[in-house]
Amino acid sequence: MMRPNDENAKLPTSERPFRILIISGSNRRQYSCPGVDSKSRMLMLKMAELLPQEWEIDYEDLGNVYGRERIQSCNACVSTSMALCVWPCNCYEKNSSKEPDLMWNLDLYARLDMADAWAIIGPINWYSCSANLKLMFDRLVCMNGGNPDEGTISHKNPEEAMELEHTPEWGKMSVNHMEGRTAGFFCNGDEGGDEMDENNVPKILQHKFYFDGDAEPFENERDAYAPLVWQCRYGGIEVPDQLWQHCTSGKGKKYSDNQAEDVINQMDFMQTFEKWTHQFTEFVREKGKVEPNQHRAFGYTPPAHKWANVQDGIRYFKMMVGKAPEGSSPKIQDELDLNKDATWYTKKGEGEKLRENKSNE
């Protein structure tokens, strides 16, 4: 297997090898309380062996490791203004002590950028992808038209971003930053293991008859990953139907009997996975290598923004004392009595504040 050489990303596309990034999206790792590595990790390593060995193969496991940083949550800047969502994400930064972020510390923005194609392998957890995969893709909203120049909004000024979003300049700036790549998705689930009865309802459920167990959310279990697939598609990342697949393992079995060492001997499952890997390989090979986009995450160095941080601090202080900037959305919401959020204690939960107010009455 050819290990990734990031220096190759500087070469003309015709001179560098194909590059693939494989992501294992399970939350499980043997170095946290599950105590066992996931099937997704095993499949990630197996895929790395099956892909053409003249290709650069990069891979990453998003599983939880005791004491390691997590992928920080998306702050939903887009819902304030698309122009406030910066590419690559500037809500967090590398090696932060206050808000350590796995996305930045693993250089995932750059590694996704350098790859011609992504292979996403993960479990189905309660009719959805894992929390870690969802967090990663939430943080990739900035690839879908995000602002490539934080200087246009003084790093993170919402009023400036709202204004910019209505200008002709914004129409030229807002592009899909990962467009052209390919993504394949392989998800696996156990359809409830041995917990389900003959009516497809959990055996332990006391009130079984108020819903139809056969009317589950999906006719095809692969649809558990539909939000991730469609985010890619809307961002210009090609996800062909044949590269979006699901396979069941461990149905009717105890969860403890459905580990990687069990699945490797399930011929139908492994044949399905190997076929998907072959289809992925052939599609990527035929499509060819992807030219770099205009605004790259590879080689990106976030600008210094000390003065902008001071300005942000002044803005936040004014809002804490109920003096939001004139004309700002927080000011208008306050005047309309829509959002009571002036407080000295911004980290306190609303429930805690409610209970304190009650005790002071």
C-alpha positions as a Markdown table, in Angstrom:
| # | Residue | x | y | z |
|---|---|---|---|---|
| 1 | Met | 0.0 | 0.0 | 0.0 |
| 2 | Met | 1.4 | 3.4 | -0.9 |
| 3 | Arg | 1.3 | 5.7 | 2.1 |
| 4 | Pro | 0.1 | 9.3 | 1.6 |
| 5 | Asn | 2.7 | 11.9 | 0.8 |
| 6 | Asp | 1.1 | 15.3 | 1.3 |
| 7 | Glu | 3.9 | 17.0 | -0.7 |
| 8 | Asn | 2.4 | 15.3 | -3.8 |
| 9 | Ala | -0.6 | 17.7 | -3.5 |
| 10 | Lys | 1.7 | 20.5 | -4.7 |
| 11 | Leu | 2.3 | 18.7 | -8.0 |
| 12 | Pro | 0.4 | 19.1 | -11.2 |
| 13 | Thr | -2.6 | 16.7 | -11.2 |
| 14 | Ser | -1.1 | 14.7 | -14.1 |
| 15 | Glu | 2.1 | 14.0 | -12.2 |
| 16 | Arg | 0.7 | 12.9 | -8.9 |
| 17 | Pro | -0.9 | 9.5 | -8.0 |
| 18 | Phe | -4.5 | 8.9 | -7.3 |
| 19 | Arg | -5.3 | 9.6 | -3.7 |
| 20 | Ile | -8.1 | 8.1 | -1.6 |
| 21 | Leu | -9.3 | 8.9 | 1.9 |
| 22 | Ile | -11.1 | 6.2 | 3.8 |
| 23 | Ile | -13.1 | 7.2 | 6.9 |
| 24 | Ser | -14.2 | 4.7 | 9.6 |
| 25 | Gly | -17.2 | 6.4 | 11.2 |
| 26 | Ser | -18.0 | 4.2 | 14.2 |
| 27 | Asn | -17.8 | 5.7 | 17.6 |
| 28 | Arg | -16.2 | 2.5 | 19.0 |
| 29 | Arg | -12.4 | 2.0 | 19.7 |
| 30 | Gln | -10.7 | -0.5 | 22.0 |
| 31 | Tyr | -9.1 | 2.5 | 23.8 |
| 32 | Ser | -12.4 | 3.7 | 25.4 |
| 33 | Cys | -15.2 | 2.0 | 27.4 |
| 34 | Pro | -16.4 | -0.3 | 24.5 |
| 35 | Gly | -13.0 | -2.0 | 24.9 |
| 36 | Val | -13.4 | -3.4 | 21.3 |
| 37 | Asp | -12.6 | -2.0 | 17.9 |
| 38 | Ser | -15.4 | -1.6 | 15.4 |
| 39 | Lys | -16.4 | -3.5 | 12.3 |
| 40 | Ser | -16.0 | -0.3 | 10.4 |
| 41 | Arg | -12.4 | 0.0 | 11.4 |
| 42 | Met | -11.7 | -3.6 | 10.2 |
| 43 | Leu | -13.4 | -2.8 | 6.9 |
| 44 | Met | -11.4 | 0.4 | 6.5 |
| 45 | Leu | -8.2 | -1.5 | 6.8 |
| 46 | Lys | -9.5 | -4.3 | 4.5 |
| 47 | Met | -10.4 | -1.7 | 1.9 |
| 48 | Ala | -6.9 | -0.2 | 2.1 |
| 49 | Glu | -5.5 | -3.6 | 1.2 |
| 50 | Leu | -8.0 | -4.1 | -1.7 |
| 51 | Leu | -7.5 | -0.7 | -3.4 |
| 52 | Pro | -4.8 | -0.4 | -6.2 |
| 53 | Gln | -1.5 | -0.4 | -4.4 |
| 54 | Glu | -0.1 | 2.3 | -6.8 |
| 55 | Trp | -2.6 | 4.7 | -5.3 |
| 56 | Glu | -2.0 | 6.9 | -2.2 |
| 57 | Ile | -4.2 | 5.5 | 0.5 |
| 58 | Asp | -5.0 | 7.7 | 3.4 |
| 59 | Tyr | -7.4 | 6.7 | 6.2 |
| 60 | Glu | -8.7 | 7.9 | 9.5 |
| 61 | Asp | -10.7 | 6.4 | 12.4 |
| 62 | Leu | -13.1 | 8.8 | 14.0 |
| 63 | Gly | -13.8 | 6.5 | 17.0 |
| 64 | Asn | -13.7 | 7.8 | 20.6 |
| 65 | Val | -10.4 | 7.4 | 22.3 |
| 66 | Tyr | -10.2 | 8.1 | 26.1 |
| 67 | Gly | -8.8 | 11.6 | 26.7 |
| 68 | Arg | -8.6 | 12.5 | 23.0 |
| 69 | Glu | -10.3 | 15.6 | 21.7 |
| 70 | Arg | -13.7 | 15.3 | 19.9 |
| 71 | Ile | -15.1 | 16.8 | 16.7 |
| 72 | Gln | -16.6 | 20.1 | 18.0 |
| 73 | Ser | -20.2 | 20.7 | 17.1 |
| 74 | Cys | -21.2 | 23.0 | 14.2 |
| 75 | Asn | -22.4 | 26.4 | 15.5 |
| 76 | Ala | -24.8 | 26.8 | 12.6 |
| 77 | Cys | -23.3 | 30.0 | 11.3 |
| 78 | Val | -25.1 | 29.5 | 8.0 |
| 79 | Ser | -28.5 | 30.1 | 9.7 |
| 80 | Thr | -27.3 | 33.6 | 10.6 |
| 81 | Ser | -25.7 | 34.2 | 7.1 |
| 82 | Met | -24.1 | 32.0 | 4.5 |
| 83 | Ala | -21.3 | 34.5 | 4.4 |
| 84 | Leu | -20.6 | 33.9 | 8.1 |
| 85 | Cys | -19.7 | 30.3 | 7.5 |
| 86 | Val | -16.0 | 30.4 | 6.5 |
| 87 | Trp | -14.1 | 27.8 | 4.4 |
| 88 | Pro | -12.4 | 26.0 | 6.0 |
| 89 | Cys | -14.3 | 26.4 | 9.3 |
| 90 | Asn | -13.0 | 29.2 | 11.5 |
| 91 | Cys | -15.3 | 28.6 | 14.5 |
| 92 | Tyr | -12.4 | 26.5 | 15.9 |
| 93 | Glu | -8.7 | 26.3 | 15.3 |
| 94 | Lys | -5.8 | 23.8 | 15.5 |
| 95 | Asn | -4.3 | 22.9 | 18.8 |
| 96 | Ser | -6.8 | 25.0 | 20.8 |
| 97 | Ser | -6.7 | 24.5 | 24.5 |
| 98 | Lys | -10.1 | 26.0 | 25.2 |
| 99 | Glu | -12.0 | 24.2 | 22.4 |
| 100 | Pro | -9.9 | 21.3 | 21.2 |
| 101 | Asp | -11.2 | 20.0 | 17.9 |
| 102 | Leu | -10.5 | 16.7 | 16.2 |
| 103 | Met | -11.3 | 18.0 | 12.7 |
| 104 | Trp | -8.5 | 20.6 | 12.9 |
| 105 | Asn | -6.1 | 18.5 | 14.9 |
| 106 | Leu | -6.3 | 15.6 | 12.4 |
| 107 | Asp | -6.1 | 18.0 | 9.4 |
| 108 | Leu | -9.3 | 16.6 | 8.0 |
| 109 | Tyr | -10.1 | 19.6 | 5.9 |
| 110 | Ala | -6.8 | 19.4 | 4.1 |
| 111 | Arg | -6.9 | 15.6 | 3.8 |
| 112 | Leu | -10.5 | 15.7 | 2.3 |
| 113 | Asp | -9.3 | 18.3 | -0.1 |
| 114 | Met | -6.2 | 16.3 | -1.2 |
| 115 | Ala | -8.2 | 13.2 | -2.0 |
| 116 | Asp | -9.8 | 12.4 | -5.4 |
| 117 | Ala | -12.4 | 10.3 | -3.7 |
| 118 | Trp | -13.7 | 9.5 | -0.2 |
| 119 | Ala | -14.9 | 6.1 | 1.1 |
| 120 | Ile | -17.1 | 6.5 | 4.1 |
| 121 | Ile | -17.7 | 3.3 | 6.1 |
| 122 | Gly | -19.9 | 3.3 | 9.2 |
| 123 | Pro | -22.6 | 1.7 | 11.3 |
| 124 | Ile | -26.3 | 2.5 | 11.5 |
| 125 | Asn | -27.1 | 3.8 | 15.0 |
| 126 | Trp | -30.8 | 4.2 | 15.7 |
| 127 | Tyr | -31.8 | 4.6 | 12.0 |
| 128 | Ser | -29.0 | 7.1 | 11.4 |
| 129 | Cys | -25.2 | 7.4 | 11.0 |
| 130 | Ser | -23.0 | 7.7 | 14.0 |
| 131 | Ala | -22.8 | 10.9 | 16.0 |
| 132 | Asn | -19.1 | 11.3 | 14.9 |
| 133 | Leu | -19.9 | 11.1 | 11.2 |
| 134 | Lys | -22.8 | 13.5 | 11.6 |
| 135 | Leu | -20.5 | 15.9 | 13.4 |
| 136 | Met | -17.9 | 15.7 | 10.7 |
| 137 | Phe | -20.4 | 16.4 | 7.9 |
| 138 | Asp | -22.1 | 19.2 | 9.9 |
| 139 | Arg | -18.7 | 20.8 | 10.1 |
| 140 | Leu | -18.3 | 20.3 | 6.3 |
| 141 | Val | -21.3 | 22.7 | 5.7 |
| 142 | Cys | -18.6 | 25.3 | 4.9 |
| 143 | Met | -17.6 | 23.3 | 1.8 |
| 144 | Asn | -21.1 | 24.0 | 0.4 |
| 145 | Gly | -20.7 | 27.6 | -0.6 |
| 146 | Gly | -18.8 | 28.9 | 2.5 |
| 147 | Asn | -17.0 | 32.2 | 2.6 |
| 148 | Pro | -13.4 | 31.7 | 1.4 |
| 149 | Asp | -12.2 | 35.0 | 2.8 |
| 150 | Glu | -12.8 | 35.7 | 6.5 |
| 151 | Gly | -11.3 | 39.2 | 6.0 |
| 152 | Thr | -14.5 | 40.3 | 4.3 |
| 153 | Ile | -16.4 | 39.8 | 7.6 |
| 154 | Ser | -13.6 | 40.8 | 10.1 |
| 155 | His | -13.2 | 37.1 | 11.0 |
| 156 | Lys | -16.6 | 36.5 | 12.4 |
| 157 | Asn | -18.8 | 39.6 | 12.4 |
| 158 | Pro | -22.5 | 38.6 | 11.9 |
| 159 | Glu | -23.7 | 42.1 | 10.8 |
| 160 | Glu | -20.9 | 42.4 | 8.2 |
| 161 | Ala | -21.7 | 38.8 | 7.0 |
| 162 | Met | -25.4 | 39.6 | 6.6 |
| 163 | Glu | -24.6 | 42.7 | 4.6 |
| 164 | Leu | -22.1 | 40.9 | 2.4 |
| 165 | Glu | -24.6 | 38.1 | 1.6 |
| 166 | His | -26.8 | 40.7 | -0.3 |
| 167 | Thr | -24.0 | 42.0 | -2.5 |
| 168 | Pro | -22.9 | 41.0 | -6.1 |
| 169 | Glu | -19.5 | 40.1 | -4.7 |
| 170 | Trp | -20.9 | 37.4 | -2.6 |
| 171 | Gly | -22.4 | 35.6 | -5.7 |
| 172 | Lys | -18.8 | 35.3 | -7.0 |
| 173 | Met | -17.3 | 34.2 | -3.7 |
| 174 | Ser | -19.8 | 31.5 | -2.8 |
| 175 | Val | -18.8 | 28.3 | -4.6 |
| 176 | Asn | -18.7 | 24.6 | -3.7 |
| 177 | His | -15.1 | 24.1 | -2.5 |
| 178 | Met | -14.9 | 20.3 | -2.9 |
| 179 | Glu | -16.8 | 20.0 | -6.2 |
| 180 | Gly | -15.7 | 17.3 | -8.5 |
| 181 | Arg | -14.7 | 14.6 | -6.0 |
| 182 | Thr | -16.4 | 11.2 | -5.6 |
| 183 | Ala | -17.8 | 9.8 | -2.4 |
| 184 | Gly | -18.8 | 6.2 | -1.7 |
| 185 | Phe | -20.8 | 5.1 | 1.4 |
| 186 | Phe | -21.0 | 1.7 | 2.9 |
| 187 | Cys | -23.1 | 1.3 | 6.0 |
| 188 | Asn | -23.8 | -1.8 | 8.0 |
| 189 | Gly | -26.4 | -2.6 | 10.7 |
| 190 | Asp | -27.9 | -5.6 | 12.6 |
| 191 | Glu | -31.6 | -4.6 | 12.3 |
| 192 | Gly | -32.0 | -5.0 | 16.0 |
| 193 | Gly | -29.9 | -8.1 | 16.6 |
| 194 | Asp | -31.8 | -10.6 | 18.7 |
| 195 | Glu | -34.0 | -7.9 | 20.4 |
| 196 | Met | -36.9 | -8.0 | 17.8 |
| 197 | Asp | -40.0 | -10.3 | 18.0 |
| 198 | Glu | -41.8 | -11.8 | 15.0 |
| 199 | Asn | -43.7 | -8.5 | 14.4 |
| 200 | Asn | -40.4 | -6.5 | 14.2 |
| 201 | Val | -41.0 | -4.9 | 17.6 |
| 202 | Pro | -38.6 | -5.0 | 20.5 |
| 203 | Lys | -39.3 | -8.0 | 22.7 |
| 204 | Ile | -39.0 | -5.9 | 25.9 |
| 205 | Leu | -41.5 | -3.3 | 24.8 |
| 206 | Gln | -44.6 | -3.5 | 27.1 |
| 207 | His | -47.1 | -1.6 | 24.9 |
| 208 | Lys | -46.5 | -3.2 | 21.5 |
| 209 | Phe | -49.6 | -2.5 | 19.5 |
| 210 | Tyr | -49.8 | 1.3 | 19.1 |
| 211 | Phe | -47.5 | 1.2 | 16.0 |
| 212 | Asp | -46.7 | -1.2 | 13.2 |
| 213 | Gly | -43.2 | -2.6 | 13.5 |
| 214 | Asp | -43.0 | -3.4 | 9.8 |
| 215 | Ala | -43.6 | 0.3 | 9.0 |
| 216 | Glu | -40.0 | 1.2 | 9.9 |
| 217 | Pro | -38.5 | 4.5 | 8.6 |
| 218 | Phe | -36.7 | 3.0 | 5.6 |
| 219 | Glu | -37.6 | 0.5 | 2.9 |
| 220 | Asn | -33.8 | 0.4 | 2.2 |
| 221 | Glu | -31.5 | 0.6 | 5.2 |
| 222 | Arg | -29.0 | 2.5 | 3.2 |
| 223 | Asp | -31.3 | 5.5 | 3.6 |
| 224 | Ala | -30.0 | 6.0 | 7.1 |
| 225 | Tyr | -27.1 | 7.7 | 5.4 |
| 226 | Ala | -29.2 | 9.8 | 3.1 |
| 227 | Pro | -28.5 | 13.2 | 4.8 |
| 228 | Leu | -24.7 | 12.7 | 4.2 |
| 229 | Val | -25.2 | 11.5 | 0.7 |
| 230 | Trp | -27.4 | 14.4 | -0.3 |
| 231 | Gln | -25.1 | 17.0 | 1.4 |
| 232 | Cys | -22.4 | 15.6 | -0.9 |
| 233 | Arg | -24.5 | 15.7 | -3.9 |
| 234 | Tyr | -25.6 | 19.3 | -3.3 |
| 235 | Gly | -22.0 | 20.2 | -2.9 |
| 236 | Gly | -21.0 | 18.8 | -6.3 |
| 237 | Ile | -19.4 | 15.7 | -4.8 |
| 238 | Glu | -20.5 | 12.8 | -7.0 |
| 239 | Val | -22.2 | 9.9 | -5.1 |
| 240 | Pro | -23.4 | 7.3 | -7.7 |
| 241 | Asp | -26.2 | 5.0 | -6.5 |
| 242 | Gln | -24.1 | 1.9 | -6.9 |
| 243 | Leu | -21.5 | 3.4 | -4.5 |
| 244 | Trp | -24.2 | 4.0 | -1.8 |
| 245 | Gln | -24.8 | 0.6 | -0.2 |
| 246 | His | -25.9 | -1.2 | 3.0 |
| 247 | Cys | -25.3 | -4.7 | 4.2 |
| 248 | Thr | -26.7 | -6.5 | 7.3 |
| 249 | Ser | -24.7 | -8.5 | 9.7 |
| 250 | Gly | -25.7 | -10.1 | 13.0 |
| 251 | Lys | -29.5 | -10.1 | 12.5 |
| 252 | Gly | -31.0 | -12.3 | 15.1 |
| 253 | Lys | -27.7 | -12.6 | 17.0 |
| 254 | Lys | -26.5 | -11.3 | 20.3 |
| 255 | Tyr | -24.5 | -8.1 | 19.8 |
| 256 | Ser | -21.5 | -9.8 | 21.4 |
| 257 | Asp | -21.6 | -12.4 | 18.6 |
| 258 | Asn | -21.4 | -9.7 | 15.8 |
| 259 | Gln | -17.8 | -8.4 | 16.1 |
| 260 | Ala | -15.2 | -7.9 | 13.4 |
| 261 | Glu | -13.8 | -11.4 | 14.0 |
| 262 | Asp | -17.3 | -12.8 | 13.3 |
| 263 | Val | -18.1 | -10.6 | 10.3 |
| 264 | Ile | -14.9 | -11.5 | 8.5 |
| 265 | Asn | -16.3 | -15.1 | 8.2 |
| 266 | Gln | -19.7 | -14.0 | 6.9 |
| 267 | Met | -19.1 | -14.7 | 3.2 |
| 268 | Asp | -22.2 | -12.9 | 1.9 |
| 269 | Phe | -21.3 | -9.7 | 3.9 |
| 270 | Met | -17.7 | -9.7 | 2.9 |
| 271 | Gln | -18.5 | -10.4 | -0.8 |
| 272 | Thr | -20.9 | -7.5 | -0.8 |
| 273 | Phe | -18.2 | -5.2 | 0.7 |
| 274 | Glu | -15.5 | -6.4 | -1.7 |
| 275 | Lys | -17.9 | -5.9 | -4.7 |
| 276 | Trp | -18.6 | -2.3 | -3.4 |
| 277 | Thr | -14.8 | -1.7 | -3.1 |
| 278 | His | -14.3 | -3.0 | -6.7 |
| 279 | Gln | -17.1 | -0.7 | -8.0 |
| 280 | Phe | -15.6 | 2.2 | -6.1 |
| 281 | Thr | -12.2 | 1.5 | -7.6 |
| 282 | Glu | -13.4 | 1.2 | -11.2 |
| 283 | Phe | -15.6 | 4.3 | -11.0 |
| 284 | Val | -12.7 | 6.5 | -9.6 |
| 285 | Arg | -10.2 | 5.1 | -12.1 |
| 286 | Glu | -12.5 | 5.8 | -15.0 |
| 287 | Lys | -13.4 | 9.2 | -13.8 |
| 288 | Gly | -9.8 | 10.2 | -13.4 |
| 289 | Lys | -8.0 | 12.5 | -10.9 |
| 290 | Val | -9.7 | 15.6 | -9.7 |
| 291 | Glu | -8.2 | 19.1 | -10.4 |
| 292 | Pro | -7.7 | 21.2 | -7.2 |
| 293 | Asn | -10.4 | 23.7 | -6.5 |
| 294 | Gln | -9.9 | 27.5 | -6.4 |
| 295 | His | -9.8 | 27.8 | -2.6 |
| 296 | Arg | -7.9 | 24.9 | -1.1 |
| 297 | Ala | -7.9 | 23.6 | 2.5 |
| 298 | Phe | -4.5 | 22.0 | 1.7 |
| 299 | Gly | -1.8 | 24.6 | 2.5 |
| 300 | Tyr | -4.3 | 26.9 | 4.2 |
| 301 | Thr | -2.9 | 29.0 | 7.1 |
| 302 | Pro | -5.6 | 30.8 | 9.1 |
| 303 | Pro | -4.9 | 34.5 | 9.4 |
| 304 | Ala | -4.3 | 36.2 | 12.7 |
| 305 | His | -7.3 | 37.9 | 14.1 |
| 306 | Lys | -6.4 | 39.4 | 17.5 |
| 307 | Trp | -8.1 | 42.7 | 16.9 |
| 308 | Ala | -11.2 | 40.9 | 15.6 |
| 309 | Asn | -11.3 | 38.9 | 18.8 |
| 310 | Val | -11.2 | 42.1 | 20.8 |
| 311 | Gln | -14.1 | 43.4 | 18.7 |
| 312 | Asp | -16.0 | 40.2 | 19.2 |
| 313 | Gly | -15.4 | 40.5 | 23.0 |
| 314 | Ile | -16.8 | 44.0 | 23.0 |
| 315 | Arg | -19.9 | 42.9 | 21.0 |
| 316 | Tyr | -20.5 | 40.0 | 23.4 |
| 317 | Phe | -20.1 | 42.2 | 26.5 |
| 318 | Lys | -22.7 | 44.6 | 25.1 |
| 319 | Met | -25.2 | 41.8 | 24.5 |
| 320 | Met | -24.5 | 40.4 | 28.0 |
| 321 | Val | -25.7 | 43.8 | 29.5 |
| 322 | Gly | -28.6 | 44.1 | 27.1 |
| 323 | Lys | -27.0 | 46.6 | 24.8 |
| 324 | Ala | -26.7 | 44.7 | 21.5 |
| 325 | Pro | -25.5 | 46.8 | 18.5 |
| 326 | Glu | -28.0 | 49.0 | 16.9 |
| 327 | Gly | -29.8 | 47.4 | 13.9 |
| 328 | Ser | -28.4 | 44.0 | 14.7 |
| 329 | Ser | -30.6 | 40.9 | 14.8 |
| 330 | Pro | -30.1 | 40.4 | 18.6 |
| 331 | Lys | -31.2 | 44.1 | 19.2 |
| 332 | Ile | -34.3 | 43.7 | 17.0 |
| 333 | Gln | -35.2 | 40.4 | 18.7 |
| 334 | Asp | -34.8 | 42.0 | 22.1 |
| 335 | Glu | -37.0 | 45.0 | 21.2 |
| 336 | Leu | -39.7 | 42.5 | 20.0 |
| 337 | Asp | -39.3 | 40.5 | 23.2 |
| 338 | Leu | -38.5 | 37.4 | 21.1 |
| 339 | Asn | -35.3 | 36.3 | 22.8 |
| 340 | Lys | -34.4 | 37.0 | 26.4 |
| 341 | Asp | -30.7 | 36.3 | 26.4 |
| 342 | Ala | -29.0 | 39.2 | 28.2 |
| 343 | Thr | -27.0 | 37.6 | 31.0 |
| 344 | Trp | -23.8 | 37.7 | 32.9 |
| 345 | Tyr | -23.7 | 33.9 | 33.1 |
| 346 | Thr | -23.6 | 32.8 | 29.5 |
| 347 | Lys | -22.5 | 29.3 | 30.3 |
| 348 | Lys | -25.4 | 28.6 | 32.6 |
| 349 | Gly | -28.2 | 26.3 | 31.4 |
| 350 | Glu | -31.7 | 27.8 | 31.1 |
| 351 | Gly | -33.0 | 25.2 | 33.6 |
| 352 | Glu | -30.5 | 26.4 | 36.2 |
| 353 | Lys | -31.4 | 30.0 | 35.6 |
| 354 | Leu | -35.1 | 29.2 | 35.8 |
| 355 | Arg | -34.6 | 27.5 | 39.2 |
| 356 | Glu | -32.5 | 30.3 | 40.5 |
| 357 | Asn | -35.2 | 32.9 | 39.6 |
| 358 | Lys | -37.9 | 30.8 | 41.3 |
| 359 | Ser | -35.8 | 30.6 | 44.5 |
| 360 | Asn | -35.4 | 34.4 | 44.5 |
| 361 | Glu | -39.2 | 35.1 | 44.1 |
